[in-house]
Short mmCIF file of C-alpha atoms and ligand atoms in Angstrom, two decimals:
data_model
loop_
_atom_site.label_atom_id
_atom_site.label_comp_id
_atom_site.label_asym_id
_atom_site.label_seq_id
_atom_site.Cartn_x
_atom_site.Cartn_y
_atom_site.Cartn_z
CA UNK A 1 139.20 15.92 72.93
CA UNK A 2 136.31 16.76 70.76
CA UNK A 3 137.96 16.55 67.92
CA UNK A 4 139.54 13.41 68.84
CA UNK A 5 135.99 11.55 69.47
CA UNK A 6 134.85 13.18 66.25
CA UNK A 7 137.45 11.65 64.19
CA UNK A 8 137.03 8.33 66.11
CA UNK A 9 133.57 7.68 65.30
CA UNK A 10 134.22 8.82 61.78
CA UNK A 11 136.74 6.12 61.68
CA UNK A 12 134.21 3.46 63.52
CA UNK A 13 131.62 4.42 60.68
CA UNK A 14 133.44 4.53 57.89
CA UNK A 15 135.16 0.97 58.78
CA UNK A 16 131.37 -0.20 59.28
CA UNK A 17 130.16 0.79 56.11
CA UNK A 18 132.97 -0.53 54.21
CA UNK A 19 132.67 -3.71 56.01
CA UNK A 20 129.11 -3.76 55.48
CA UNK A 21 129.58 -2.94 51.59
CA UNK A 22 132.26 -5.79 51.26
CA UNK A 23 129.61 -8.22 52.81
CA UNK A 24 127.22 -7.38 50.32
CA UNK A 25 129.37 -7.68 47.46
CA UNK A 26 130.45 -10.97 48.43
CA UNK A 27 126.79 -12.00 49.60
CA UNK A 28 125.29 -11.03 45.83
CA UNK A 29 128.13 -11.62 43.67
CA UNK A 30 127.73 -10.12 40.35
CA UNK A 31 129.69 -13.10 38.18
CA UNK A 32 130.97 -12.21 34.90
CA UNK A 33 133.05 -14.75 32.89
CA UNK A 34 136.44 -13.90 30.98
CA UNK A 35 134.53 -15.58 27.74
CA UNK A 36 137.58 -15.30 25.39
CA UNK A 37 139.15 -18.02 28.12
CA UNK A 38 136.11 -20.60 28.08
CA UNK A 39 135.32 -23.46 25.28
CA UNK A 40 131.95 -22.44 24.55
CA UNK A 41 131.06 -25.56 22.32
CA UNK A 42 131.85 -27.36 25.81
CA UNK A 43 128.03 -28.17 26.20
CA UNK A 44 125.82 -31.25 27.09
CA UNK A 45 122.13 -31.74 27.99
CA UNK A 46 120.52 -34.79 29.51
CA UNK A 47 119.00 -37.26 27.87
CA UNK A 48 115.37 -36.52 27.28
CA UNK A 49 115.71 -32.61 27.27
CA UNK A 50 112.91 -30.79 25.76
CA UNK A 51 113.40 -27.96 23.08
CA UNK A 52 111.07 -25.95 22.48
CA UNK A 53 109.74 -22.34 21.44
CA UNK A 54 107.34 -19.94 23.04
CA UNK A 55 104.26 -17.65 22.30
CA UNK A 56 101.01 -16.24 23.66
CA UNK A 57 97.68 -15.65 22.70
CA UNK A 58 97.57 -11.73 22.21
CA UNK A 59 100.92 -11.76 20.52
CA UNK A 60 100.45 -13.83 17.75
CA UNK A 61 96.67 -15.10 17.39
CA UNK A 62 95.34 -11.45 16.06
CA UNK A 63 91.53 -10.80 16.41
CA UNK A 64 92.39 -10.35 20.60
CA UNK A 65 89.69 -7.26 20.87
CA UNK A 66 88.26 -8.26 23.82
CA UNK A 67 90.77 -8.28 26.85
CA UNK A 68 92.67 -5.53 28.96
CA UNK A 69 95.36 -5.38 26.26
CA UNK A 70 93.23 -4.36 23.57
CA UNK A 71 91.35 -1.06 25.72
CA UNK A 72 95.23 -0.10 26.64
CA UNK A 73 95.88 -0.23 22.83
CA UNK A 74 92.95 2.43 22.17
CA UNK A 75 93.97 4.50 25.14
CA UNK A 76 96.40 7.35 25.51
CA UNK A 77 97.88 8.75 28.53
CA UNK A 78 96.96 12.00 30.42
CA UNK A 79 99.48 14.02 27.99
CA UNK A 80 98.11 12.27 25.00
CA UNK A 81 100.85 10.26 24.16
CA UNK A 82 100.03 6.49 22.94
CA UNK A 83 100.12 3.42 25.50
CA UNK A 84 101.95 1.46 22.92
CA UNK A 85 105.04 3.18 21.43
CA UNK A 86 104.09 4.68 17.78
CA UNK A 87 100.16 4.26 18.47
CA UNK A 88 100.92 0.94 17.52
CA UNK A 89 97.91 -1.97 18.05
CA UNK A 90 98.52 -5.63 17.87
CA UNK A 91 95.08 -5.85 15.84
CA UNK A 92 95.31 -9.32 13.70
CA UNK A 93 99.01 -9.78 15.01
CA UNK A 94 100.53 -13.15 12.93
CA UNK A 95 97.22 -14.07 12.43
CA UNK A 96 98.43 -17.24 14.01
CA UNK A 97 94.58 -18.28 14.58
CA UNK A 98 94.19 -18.45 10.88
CA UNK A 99 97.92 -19.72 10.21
CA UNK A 100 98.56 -22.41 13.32
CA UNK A 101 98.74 -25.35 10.62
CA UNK A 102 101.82 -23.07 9.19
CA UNK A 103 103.49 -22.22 12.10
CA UNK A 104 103.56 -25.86 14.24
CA UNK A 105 105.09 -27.20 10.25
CA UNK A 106 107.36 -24.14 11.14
CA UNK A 107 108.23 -25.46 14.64
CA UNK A 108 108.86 -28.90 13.36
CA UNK A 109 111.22 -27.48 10.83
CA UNK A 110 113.61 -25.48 13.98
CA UNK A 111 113.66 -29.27 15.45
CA UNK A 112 112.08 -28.91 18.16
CA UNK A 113 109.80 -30.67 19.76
CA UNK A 114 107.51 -28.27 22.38
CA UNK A 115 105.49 -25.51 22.15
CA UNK A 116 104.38 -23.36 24.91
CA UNK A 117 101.28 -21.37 23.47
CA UNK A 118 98.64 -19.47 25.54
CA UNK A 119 94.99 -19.94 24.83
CA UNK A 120 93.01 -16.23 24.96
CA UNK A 121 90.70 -16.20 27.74
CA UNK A 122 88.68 -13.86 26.28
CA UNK A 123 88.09 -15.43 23.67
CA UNK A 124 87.10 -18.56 25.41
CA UNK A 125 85.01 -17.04 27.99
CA UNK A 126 83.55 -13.78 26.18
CA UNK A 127 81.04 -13.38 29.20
CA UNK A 128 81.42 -14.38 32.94
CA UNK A 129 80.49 -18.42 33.00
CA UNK A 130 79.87 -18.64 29.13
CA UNK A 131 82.19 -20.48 27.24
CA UNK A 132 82.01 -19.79 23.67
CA UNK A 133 82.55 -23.27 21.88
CA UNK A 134 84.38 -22.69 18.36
CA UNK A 135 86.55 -21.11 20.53
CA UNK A 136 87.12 -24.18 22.54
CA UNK A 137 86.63 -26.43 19.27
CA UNK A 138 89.75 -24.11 18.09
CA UNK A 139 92.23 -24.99 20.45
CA UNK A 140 91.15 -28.44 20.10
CA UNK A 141 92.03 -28.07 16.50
CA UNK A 142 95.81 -26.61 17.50
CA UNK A 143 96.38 -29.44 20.23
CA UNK A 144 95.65 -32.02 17.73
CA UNK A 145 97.79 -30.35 14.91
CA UNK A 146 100.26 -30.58 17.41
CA UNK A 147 99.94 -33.87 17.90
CA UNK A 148 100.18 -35.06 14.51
CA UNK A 149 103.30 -32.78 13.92
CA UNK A 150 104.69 -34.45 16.85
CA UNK A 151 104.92 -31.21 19.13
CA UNK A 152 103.76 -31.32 22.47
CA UNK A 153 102.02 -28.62 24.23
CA UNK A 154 102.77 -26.53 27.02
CA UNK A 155 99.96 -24.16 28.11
CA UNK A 156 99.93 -21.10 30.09
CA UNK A 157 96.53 -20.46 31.36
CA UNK A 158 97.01 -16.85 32.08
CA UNK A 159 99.72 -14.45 29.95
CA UNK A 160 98.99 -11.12 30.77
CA UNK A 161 95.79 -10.73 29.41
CA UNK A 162 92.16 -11.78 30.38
CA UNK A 163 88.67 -10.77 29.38
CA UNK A 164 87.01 -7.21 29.50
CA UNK A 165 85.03 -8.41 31.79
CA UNK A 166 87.46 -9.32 34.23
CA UNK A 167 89.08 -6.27 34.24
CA UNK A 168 85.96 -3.85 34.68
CA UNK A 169 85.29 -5.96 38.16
CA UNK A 170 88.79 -5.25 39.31
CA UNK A 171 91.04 -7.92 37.66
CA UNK A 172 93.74 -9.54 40.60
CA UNK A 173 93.56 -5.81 42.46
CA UNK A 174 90.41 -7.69 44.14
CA UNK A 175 91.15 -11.48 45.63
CA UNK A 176 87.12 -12.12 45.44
CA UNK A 177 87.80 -12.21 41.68
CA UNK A 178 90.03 -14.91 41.57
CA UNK A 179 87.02 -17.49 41.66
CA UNK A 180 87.03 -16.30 38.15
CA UNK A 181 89.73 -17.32 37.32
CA UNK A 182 90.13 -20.63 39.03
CA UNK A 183 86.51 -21.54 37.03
CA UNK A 184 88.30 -20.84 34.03
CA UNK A 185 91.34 -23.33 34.69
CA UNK A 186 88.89 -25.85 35.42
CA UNK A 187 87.29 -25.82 32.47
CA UNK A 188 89.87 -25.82 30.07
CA UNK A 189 91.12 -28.17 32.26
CA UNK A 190 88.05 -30.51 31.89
CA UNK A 191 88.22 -30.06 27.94
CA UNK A 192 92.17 -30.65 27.22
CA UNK A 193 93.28 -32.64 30.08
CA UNK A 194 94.05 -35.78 28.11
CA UNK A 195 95.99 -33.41 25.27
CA UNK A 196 98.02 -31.67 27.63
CA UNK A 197 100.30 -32.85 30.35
CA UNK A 198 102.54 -29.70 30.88
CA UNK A 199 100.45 -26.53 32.74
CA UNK A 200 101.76 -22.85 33.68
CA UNK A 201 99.21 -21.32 35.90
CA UNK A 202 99.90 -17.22 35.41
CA UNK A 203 103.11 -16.36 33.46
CA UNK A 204 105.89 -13.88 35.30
CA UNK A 205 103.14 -12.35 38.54
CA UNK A 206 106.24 -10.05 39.27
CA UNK A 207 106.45 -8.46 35.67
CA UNK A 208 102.94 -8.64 34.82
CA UNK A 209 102.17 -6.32 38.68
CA UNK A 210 105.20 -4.13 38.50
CA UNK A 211 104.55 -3.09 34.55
CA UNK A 212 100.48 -2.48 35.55
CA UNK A 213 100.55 -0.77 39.05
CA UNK A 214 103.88 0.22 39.70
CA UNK A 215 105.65 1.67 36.10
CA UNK A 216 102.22 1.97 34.66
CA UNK A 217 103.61 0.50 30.99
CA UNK A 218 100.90 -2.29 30.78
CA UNK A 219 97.02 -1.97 31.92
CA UNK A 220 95.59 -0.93 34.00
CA UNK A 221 98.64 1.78 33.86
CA UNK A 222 98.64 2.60 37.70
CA UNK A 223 101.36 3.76 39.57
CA UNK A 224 101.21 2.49 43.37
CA UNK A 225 103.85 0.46 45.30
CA UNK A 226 101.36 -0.67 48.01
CA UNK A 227 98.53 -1.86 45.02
CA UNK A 228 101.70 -3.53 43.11
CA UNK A 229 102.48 -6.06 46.22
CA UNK A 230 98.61 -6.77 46.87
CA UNK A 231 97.99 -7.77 43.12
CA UNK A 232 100.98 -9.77 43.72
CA UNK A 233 99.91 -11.41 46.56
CA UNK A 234 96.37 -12.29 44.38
CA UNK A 235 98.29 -13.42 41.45
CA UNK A 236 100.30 -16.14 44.38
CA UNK A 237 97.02 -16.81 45.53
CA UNK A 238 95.40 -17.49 42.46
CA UNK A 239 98.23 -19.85 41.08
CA UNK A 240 97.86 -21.91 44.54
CA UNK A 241 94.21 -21.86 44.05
CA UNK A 242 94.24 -23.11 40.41
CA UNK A 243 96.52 -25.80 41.24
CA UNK A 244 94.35 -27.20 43.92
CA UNK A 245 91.23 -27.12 42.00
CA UNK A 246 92.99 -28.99 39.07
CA UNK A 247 95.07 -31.59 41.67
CA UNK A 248 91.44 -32.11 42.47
CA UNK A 249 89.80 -33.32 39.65
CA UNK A 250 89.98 -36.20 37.89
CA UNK A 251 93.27 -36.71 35.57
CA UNK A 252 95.07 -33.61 37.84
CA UNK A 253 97.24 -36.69 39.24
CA UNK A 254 98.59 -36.43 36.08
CA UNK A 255 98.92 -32.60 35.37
CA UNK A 256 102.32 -31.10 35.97
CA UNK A 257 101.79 -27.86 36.83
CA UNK A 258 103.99 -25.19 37.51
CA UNK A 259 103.93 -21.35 37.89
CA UNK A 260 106.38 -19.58 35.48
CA UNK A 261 108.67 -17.16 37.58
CA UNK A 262 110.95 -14.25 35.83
CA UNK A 263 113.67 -13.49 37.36
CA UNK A 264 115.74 -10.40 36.37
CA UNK A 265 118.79 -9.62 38.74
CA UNK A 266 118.85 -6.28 40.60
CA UNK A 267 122.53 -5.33 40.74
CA UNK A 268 123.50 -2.38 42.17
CA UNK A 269 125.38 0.60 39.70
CA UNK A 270 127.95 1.49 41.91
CA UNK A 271 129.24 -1.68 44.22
CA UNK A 272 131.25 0.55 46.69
CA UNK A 273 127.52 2.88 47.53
CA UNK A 274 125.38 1.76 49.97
CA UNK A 275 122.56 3.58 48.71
CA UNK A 276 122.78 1.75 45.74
CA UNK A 277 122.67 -1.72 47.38
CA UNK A 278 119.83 -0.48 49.45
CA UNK A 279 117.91 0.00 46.10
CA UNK A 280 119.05 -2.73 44.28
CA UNK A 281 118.21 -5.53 47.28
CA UNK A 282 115.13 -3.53 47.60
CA UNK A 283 113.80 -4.49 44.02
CA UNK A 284 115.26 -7.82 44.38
CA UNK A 285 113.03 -8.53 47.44
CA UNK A 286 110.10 -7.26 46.01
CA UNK A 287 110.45 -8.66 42.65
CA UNK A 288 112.37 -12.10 43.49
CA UNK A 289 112.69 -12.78 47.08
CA UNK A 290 109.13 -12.57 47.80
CA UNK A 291 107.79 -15.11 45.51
CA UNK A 292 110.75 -17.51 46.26
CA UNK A 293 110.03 -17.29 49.78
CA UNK A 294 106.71 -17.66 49.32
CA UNK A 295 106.72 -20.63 47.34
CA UNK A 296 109.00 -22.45 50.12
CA UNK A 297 107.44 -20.90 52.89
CA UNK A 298 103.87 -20.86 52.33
CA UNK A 299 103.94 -17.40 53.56
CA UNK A 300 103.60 -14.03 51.40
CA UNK A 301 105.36 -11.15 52.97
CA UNK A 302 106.31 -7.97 51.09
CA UNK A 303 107.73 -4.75 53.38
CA UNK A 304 109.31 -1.92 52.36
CA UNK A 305 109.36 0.73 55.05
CA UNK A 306 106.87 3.67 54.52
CA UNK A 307 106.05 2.22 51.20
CA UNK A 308 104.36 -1.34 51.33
CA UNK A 309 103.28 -3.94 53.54
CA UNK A 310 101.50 -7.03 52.75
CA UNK A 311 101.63 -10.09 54.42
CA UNK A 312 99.58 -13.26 53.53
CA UNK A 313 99.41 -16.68 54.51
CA UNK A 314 99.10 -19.22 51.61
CA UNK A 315 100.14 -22.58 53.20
CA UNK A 316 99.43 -24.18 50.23
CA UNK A 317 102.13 -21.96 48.15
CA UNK A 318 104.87 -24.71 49.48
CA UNK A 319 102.99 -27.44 47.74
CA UNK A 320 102.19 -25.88 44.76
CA UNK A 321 104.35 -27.13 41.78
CA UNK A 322 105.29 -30.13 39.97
CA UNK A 323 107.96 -27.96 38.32
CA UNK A 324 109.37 -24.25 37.95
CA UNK A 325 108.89 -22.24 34.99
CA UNK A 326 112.01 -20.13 34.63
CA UNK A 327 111.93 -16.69 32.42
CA UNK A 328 115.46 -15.17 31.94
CA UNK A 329 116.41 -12.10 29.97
CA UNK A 330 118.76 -9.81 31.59
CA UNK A 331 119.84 -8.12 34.62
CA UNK A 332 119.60 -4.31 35.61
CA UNK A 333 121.76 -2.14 37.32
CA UNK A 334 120.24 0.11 39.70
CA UNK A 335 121.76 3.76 41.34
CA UNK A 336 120.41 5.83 44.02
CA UNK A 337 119.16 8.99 44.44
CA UNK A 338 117.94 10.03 47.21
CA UNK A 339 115.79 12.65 48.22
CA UNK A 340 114.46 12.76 44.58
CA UNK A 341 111.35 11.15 43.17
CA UNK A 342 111.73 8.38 41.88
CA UNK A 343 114.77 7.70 44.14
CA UNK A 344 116.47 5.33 41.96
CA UNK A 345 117.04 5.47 38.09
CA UNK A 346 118.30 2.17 36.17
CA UNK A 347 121.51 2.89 34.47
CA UNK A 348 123.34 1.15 31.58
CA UNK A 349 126.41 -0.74 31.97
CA UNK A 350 129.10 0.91 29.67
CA UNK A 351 131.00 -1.75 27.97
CA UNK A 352 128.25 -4.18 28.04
CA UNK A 353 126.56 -5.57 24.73
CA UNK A 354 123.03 -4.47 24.72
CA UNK A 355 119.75 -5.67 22.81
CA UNK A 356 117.31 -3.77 21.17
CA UNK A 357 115.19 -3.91 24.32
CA UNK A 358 116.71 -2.32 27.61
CA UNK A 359 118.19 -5.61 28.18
CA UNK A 360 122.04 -6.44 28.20
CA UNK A 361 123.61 -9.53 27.00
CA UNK A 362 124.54 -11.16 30.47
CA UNK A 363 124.41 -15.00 30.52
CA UNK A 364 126.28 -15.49 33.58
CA UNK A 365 122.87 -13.89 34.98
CA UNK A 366 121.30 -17.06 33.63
CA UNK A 367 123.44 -19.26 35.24
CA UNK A 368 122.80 -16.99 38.49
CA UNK A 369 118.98 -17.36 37.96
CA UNK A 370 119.28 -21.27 37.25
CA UNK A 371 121.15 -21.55 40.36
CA UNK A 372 118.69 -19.42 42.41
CA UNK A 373 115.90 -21.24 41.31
CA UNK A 374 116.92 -24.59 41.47
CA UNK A 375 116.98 -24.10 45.27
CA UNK A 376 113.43 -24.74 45.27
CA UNK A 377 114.56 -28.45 44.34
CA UNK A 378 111.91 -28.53 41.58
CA UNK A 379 112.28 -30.27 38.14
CA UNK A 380 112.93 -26.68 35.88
CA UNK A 381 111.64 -25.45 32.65
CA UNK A 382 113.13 -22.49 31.03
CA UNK A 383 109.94 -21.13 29.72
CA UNK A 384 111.73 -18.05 28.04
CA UNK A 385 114.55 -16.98 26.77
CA UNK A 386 115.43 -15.11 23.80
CA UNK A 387 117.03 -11.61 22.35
CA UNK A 388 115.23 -8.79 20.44
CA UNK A 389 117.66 -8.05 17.43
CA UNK A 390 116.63 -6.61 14.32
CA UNK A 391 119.34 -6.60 12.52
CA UNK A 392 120.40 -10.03 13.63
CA UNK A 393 123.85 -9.55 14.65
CA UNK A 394 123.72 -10.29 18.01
CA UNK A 395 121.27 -13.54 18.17
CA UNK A 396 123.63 -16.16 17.41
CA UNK A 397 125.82 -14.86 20.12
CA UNK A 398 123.47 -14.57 22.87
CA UNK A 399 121.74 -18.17 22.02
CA UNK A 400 125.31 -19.44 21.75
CA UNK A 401 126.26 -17.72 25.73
CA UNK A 402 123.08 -18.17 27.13
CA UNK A 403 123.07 -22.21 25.80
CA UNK A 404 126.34 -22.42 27.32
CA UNK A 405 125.53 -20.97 30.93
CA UNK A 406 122.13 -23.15 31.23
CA UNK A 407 124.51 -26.20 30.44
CA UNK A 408 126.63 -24.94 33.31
CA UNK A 409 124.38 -25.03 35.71
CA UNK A 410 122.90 -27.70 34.64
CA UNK A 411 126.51 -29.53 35.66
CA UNK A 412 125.93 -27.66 39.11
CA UNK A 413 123.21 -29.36 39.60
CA UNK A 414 120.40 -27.74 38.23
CA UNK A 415 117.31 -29.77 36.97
CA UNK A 416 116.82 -28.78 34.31
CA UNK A 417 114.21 -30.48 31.95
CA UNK A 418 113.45 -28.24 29.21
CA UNK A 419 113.97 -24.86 27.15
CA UNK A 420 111.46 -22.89 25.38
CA UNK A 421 112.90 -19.51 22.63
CA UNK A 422 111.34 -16.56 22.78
CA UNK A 423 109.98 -16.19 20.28
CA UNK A 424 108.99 -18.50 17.27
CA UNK A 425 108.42 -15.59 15.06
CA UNK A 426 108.38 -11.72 15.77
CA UNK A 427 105.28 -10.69 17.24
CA UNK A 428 103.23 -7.92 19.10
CA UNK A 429 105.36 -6.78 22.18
CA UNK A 430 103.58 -5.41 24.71
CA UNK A 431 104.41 -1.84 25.40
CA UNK A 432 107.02 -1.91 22.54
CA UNK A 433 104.48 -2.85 19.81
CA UNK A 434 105.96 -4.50 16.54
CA UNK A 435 109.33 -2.73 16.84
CA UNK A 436 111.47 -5.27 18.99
CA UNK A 437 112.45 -8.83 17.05
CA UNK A 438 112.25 -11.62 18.89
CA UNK A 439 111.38 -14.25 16.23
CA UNK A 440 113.95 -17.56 15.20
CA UNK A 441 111.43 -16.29 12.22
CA UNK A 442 111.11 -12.71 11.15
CA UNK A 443 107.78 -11.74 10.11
CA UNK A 444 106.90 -9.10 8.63
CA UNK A 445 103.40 -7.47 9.57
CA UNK A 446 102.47 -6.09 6.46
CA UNK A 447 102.11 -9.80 4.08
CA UNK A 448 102.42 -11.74 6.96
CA UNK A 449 105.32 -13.65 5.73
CA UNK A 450 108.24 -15.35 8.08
CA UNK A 451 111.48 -16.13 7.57
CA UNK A 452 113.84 -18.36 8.94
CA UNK A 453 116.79 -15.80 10.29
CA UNK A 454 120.62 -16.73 10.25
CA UNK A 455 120.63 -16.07 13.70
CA UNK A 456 118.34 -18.81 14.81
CA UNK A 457 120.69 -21.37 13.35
CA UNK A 458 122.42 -21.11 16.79
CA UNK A 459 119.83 -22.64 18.31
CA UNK A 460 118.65 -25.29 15.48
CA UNK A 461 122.62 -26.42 15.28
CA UNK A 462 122.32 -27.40 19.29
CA UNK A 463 119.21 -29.16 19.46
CA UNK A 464 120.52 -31.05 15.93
CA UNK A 465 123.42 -31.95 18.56
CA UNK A 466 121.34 -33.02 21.47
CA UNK A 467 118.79 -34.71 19.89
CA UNK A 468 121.25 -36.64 18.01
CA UNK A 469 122.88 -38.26 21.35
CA UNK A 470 119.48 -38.82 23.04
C1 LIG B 1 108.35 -11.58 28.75
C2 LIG B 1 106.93 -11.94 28.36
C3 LIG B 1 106.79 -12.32 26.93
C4 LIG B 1 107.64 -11.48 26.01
C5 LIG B 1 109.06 -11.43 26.51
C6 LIG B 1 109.99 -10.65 25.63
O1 LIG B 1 108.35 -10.76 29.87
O2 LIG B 1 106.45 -13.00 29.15
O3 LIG B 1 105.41 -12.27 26.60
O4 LIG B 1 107.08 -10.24 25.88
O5 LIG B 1 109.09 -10.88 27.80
#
């Protein structure tokens, strides 16, 4: 009898967790495409579409020696190591303040039309409530260059880096600080309002909290899940607040203003283990869900049992954009392992064709993101997109896949406006210094010079296309 009522709730379990399992699979499908079987060239954009490329401030401008970014540079960690792989520093960087004239004839040669730049904060505020005015004068200079080259702006007030000062009161880990920051959107604001109609309040919250307090890669290189989802909670609070203050003053009417959202799926490793999907929706919620919900909701609410809990009201997150900024790379798969610490560990896929950064090819995940986001029913701007590839073999292929999926869901109804390359040229990355490629142009650090790469033709080829029907 025993036995038998052993063997019976085995059986009840088992059929439970399979059942459970196939729910989740078919809940969070991981799409792949047989792409030998589809017409790639298929593609069409509306009329209108922007094209575009991307940078920011401490990547390209050099002479950034002021901010959060350039202390981590000149730091190591506890075992001596170097924040930035090889000691690297991102020191005069493209010396795109010196070479802007260069680089928007540069953009104008890809075809394109946009250019979503970040201004450097620090450099425009070197002390709390002084502006510094050649700085402003020099982004005056860029915005008209822009103009006359026919390229028009989009500007991301805050890309992962802000002034010292900033940072020594406490940065987003303290919501009192966000005043800051909101007095810094007005102002530029107030200055470039009539040159600038396109505005991205803080770019990727998710990436820019998880690399700094949770994986410790970026400044202030903590390591705390609870500090992670309050900084993120700040960061929602200070887009809503920015967009307020600007909807507020005169011209904001005008303003679209978005916040710019990556989204990287969270698959699990192994689709038949629980545990896995236990991680994987576990990062998803934290990293996606949250902020989605948030931005329809008007409510922040982060829990992860015996590990976070934050919960905010922001009633003004659900009015907050004219439009979505999407950033799409990749996707990651994640396994368990519990009892250990950490208790996951992200795994590659084998069989899939990887980057130079820990990033797969995978444009169905774009299509998947496009999809997800359009949900919001916003107008959407791909803000990002782009493949580190040194040796250039793989570029054309990903812009070629990843062109191909947006187009997709574009036919599923996605709105989507716009698409912005990362990256115009090579440039500083982050953590990874000088050694991943993202440039359309190479450039090489040591005489400064860029170069058009084969690769990038992929992406000139369809924009010749879809301007030409426009
Ligand atoms: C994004 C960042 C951008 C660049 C790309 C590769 O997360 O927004 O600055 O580093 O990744």
């Amino acid at each position: 009898m025993g036995w038998f009522l052993l063997l019976a709730a085995a059986a009840i379990l088992s059929s439970l967790y399979v059942a459970l399992v196939a729910f989740l699979s078919a809940r969070y499908p991981e799409t792949h495409w047989d792409w030998s079987a589809l017409d790639w060239d298929d593609i069409a954009f509306p009329d209108g579409f922007v094209w575009g490329v991307a940078a920011a401030a401490h990547q390209v401008e050099g002479g950034c020696d002021n901010n959060n970014w350039s202390r981590w540079e000149n730091q190591t960690a506890p075992d001596g190591t170097p924040r930035i792989s090889r000691g690297q520093k991102a020191g005069r960087a493209c010396d795109h303040w010196n070479r802007y004239g260069e680089d928007i004839q540069l953009i104008t040669e890809l075809g394109v039309t946009s250019y979503r730049f970040s201004p450097a904060w620090s450099k425009l505020e070197p002390e709390p409530g002084r502006f510094d005015d050649d700085a402003i004068k020099h982004y005056h200079d860029v915005l008209d260059a822009m103009k006359q080259a026919g390229v028009t702006p989009m500007l991301t007030l805050h890309h992962f880096t802000h002034p010292l000062w900033f940072e020594d009161m406490g940065g987003f880990e303290k919501e009192d600080n966000i005043a800051h920051f909101v007095r810094f959107a007005e102002r530029l604001f107030a200055e470039y309002r009539d040159k600038i109609e396109l505005w991205c309040t803080i770019n990727e919250p998710a990436v820019f909290a998880a690399a700094g307090w949770f994986q410790g890669r970026f400044p202030p290189g903590k390591e705390n899940a609870q500090l992670t989802a309050e900084v993120l909670a700040n960061l929602m609070t200070a887009h809503v607040r920015v967009y307020e203050a600007v909807k507020a003053m005169p011209g904001g009417d005008n303003a679209r203003i978005g916040l710019v959202k990556n989204i990287f799926q969270f698959d699990p490793s192994r689709r038949y283990h629980l545990a896995d999907w236990v991680v994987a929706r576990t990062f998803d919620h934290v990293f996606n869900g949250a902020i989605l919900a948030c931005l329809k909701t008007g409510r922040f609410r982060v829990r992860v049992p015996g590990q976070i809990a934050v919960e905010r009201d922001l009633p003004g997150a659900s009015a907050s954009l004219d439009f979505v900024g999407l950033n799409y790379y990749s996707h990651f798969h994640l396994r368990s392992q519990l009892g250990r610490d950490p208790w996951f560990r992200f795994v590659e896929r084998p069989g899939d064709i990887q980057t130079d950064m820990d990033y797969a090819i995978y444009a169905e995940g774009f299509h998947r993101a496009l999809v997800q986001i359009a949900e919001l029913g916003l107008p959407i701007y791909v803000t990002e997109n782009g493949v580190a590839d040194a040796r250039d073999d793989r570029r054309a292929l990903y812009i070629r896949r990843y062109l191909y999926a947006m187009s997709r869901a574009i036919d599923d109804g996605a709105d989507v406006r716009g698409y912005y390359y990362w990256s115009l040229m090579d440039n500083f990355e982050w953590a990874e210094g000088y050694d991943m490629k993202f440039g359309l142009y190479s450039m090489d650090p040591a005489t400064l010079e860029r170069k058009l790469r084969d690769g990038a033709r992929a992406y000139t080829m369809v924009v010749q296309a879809s301007r030409e029907l426009d």
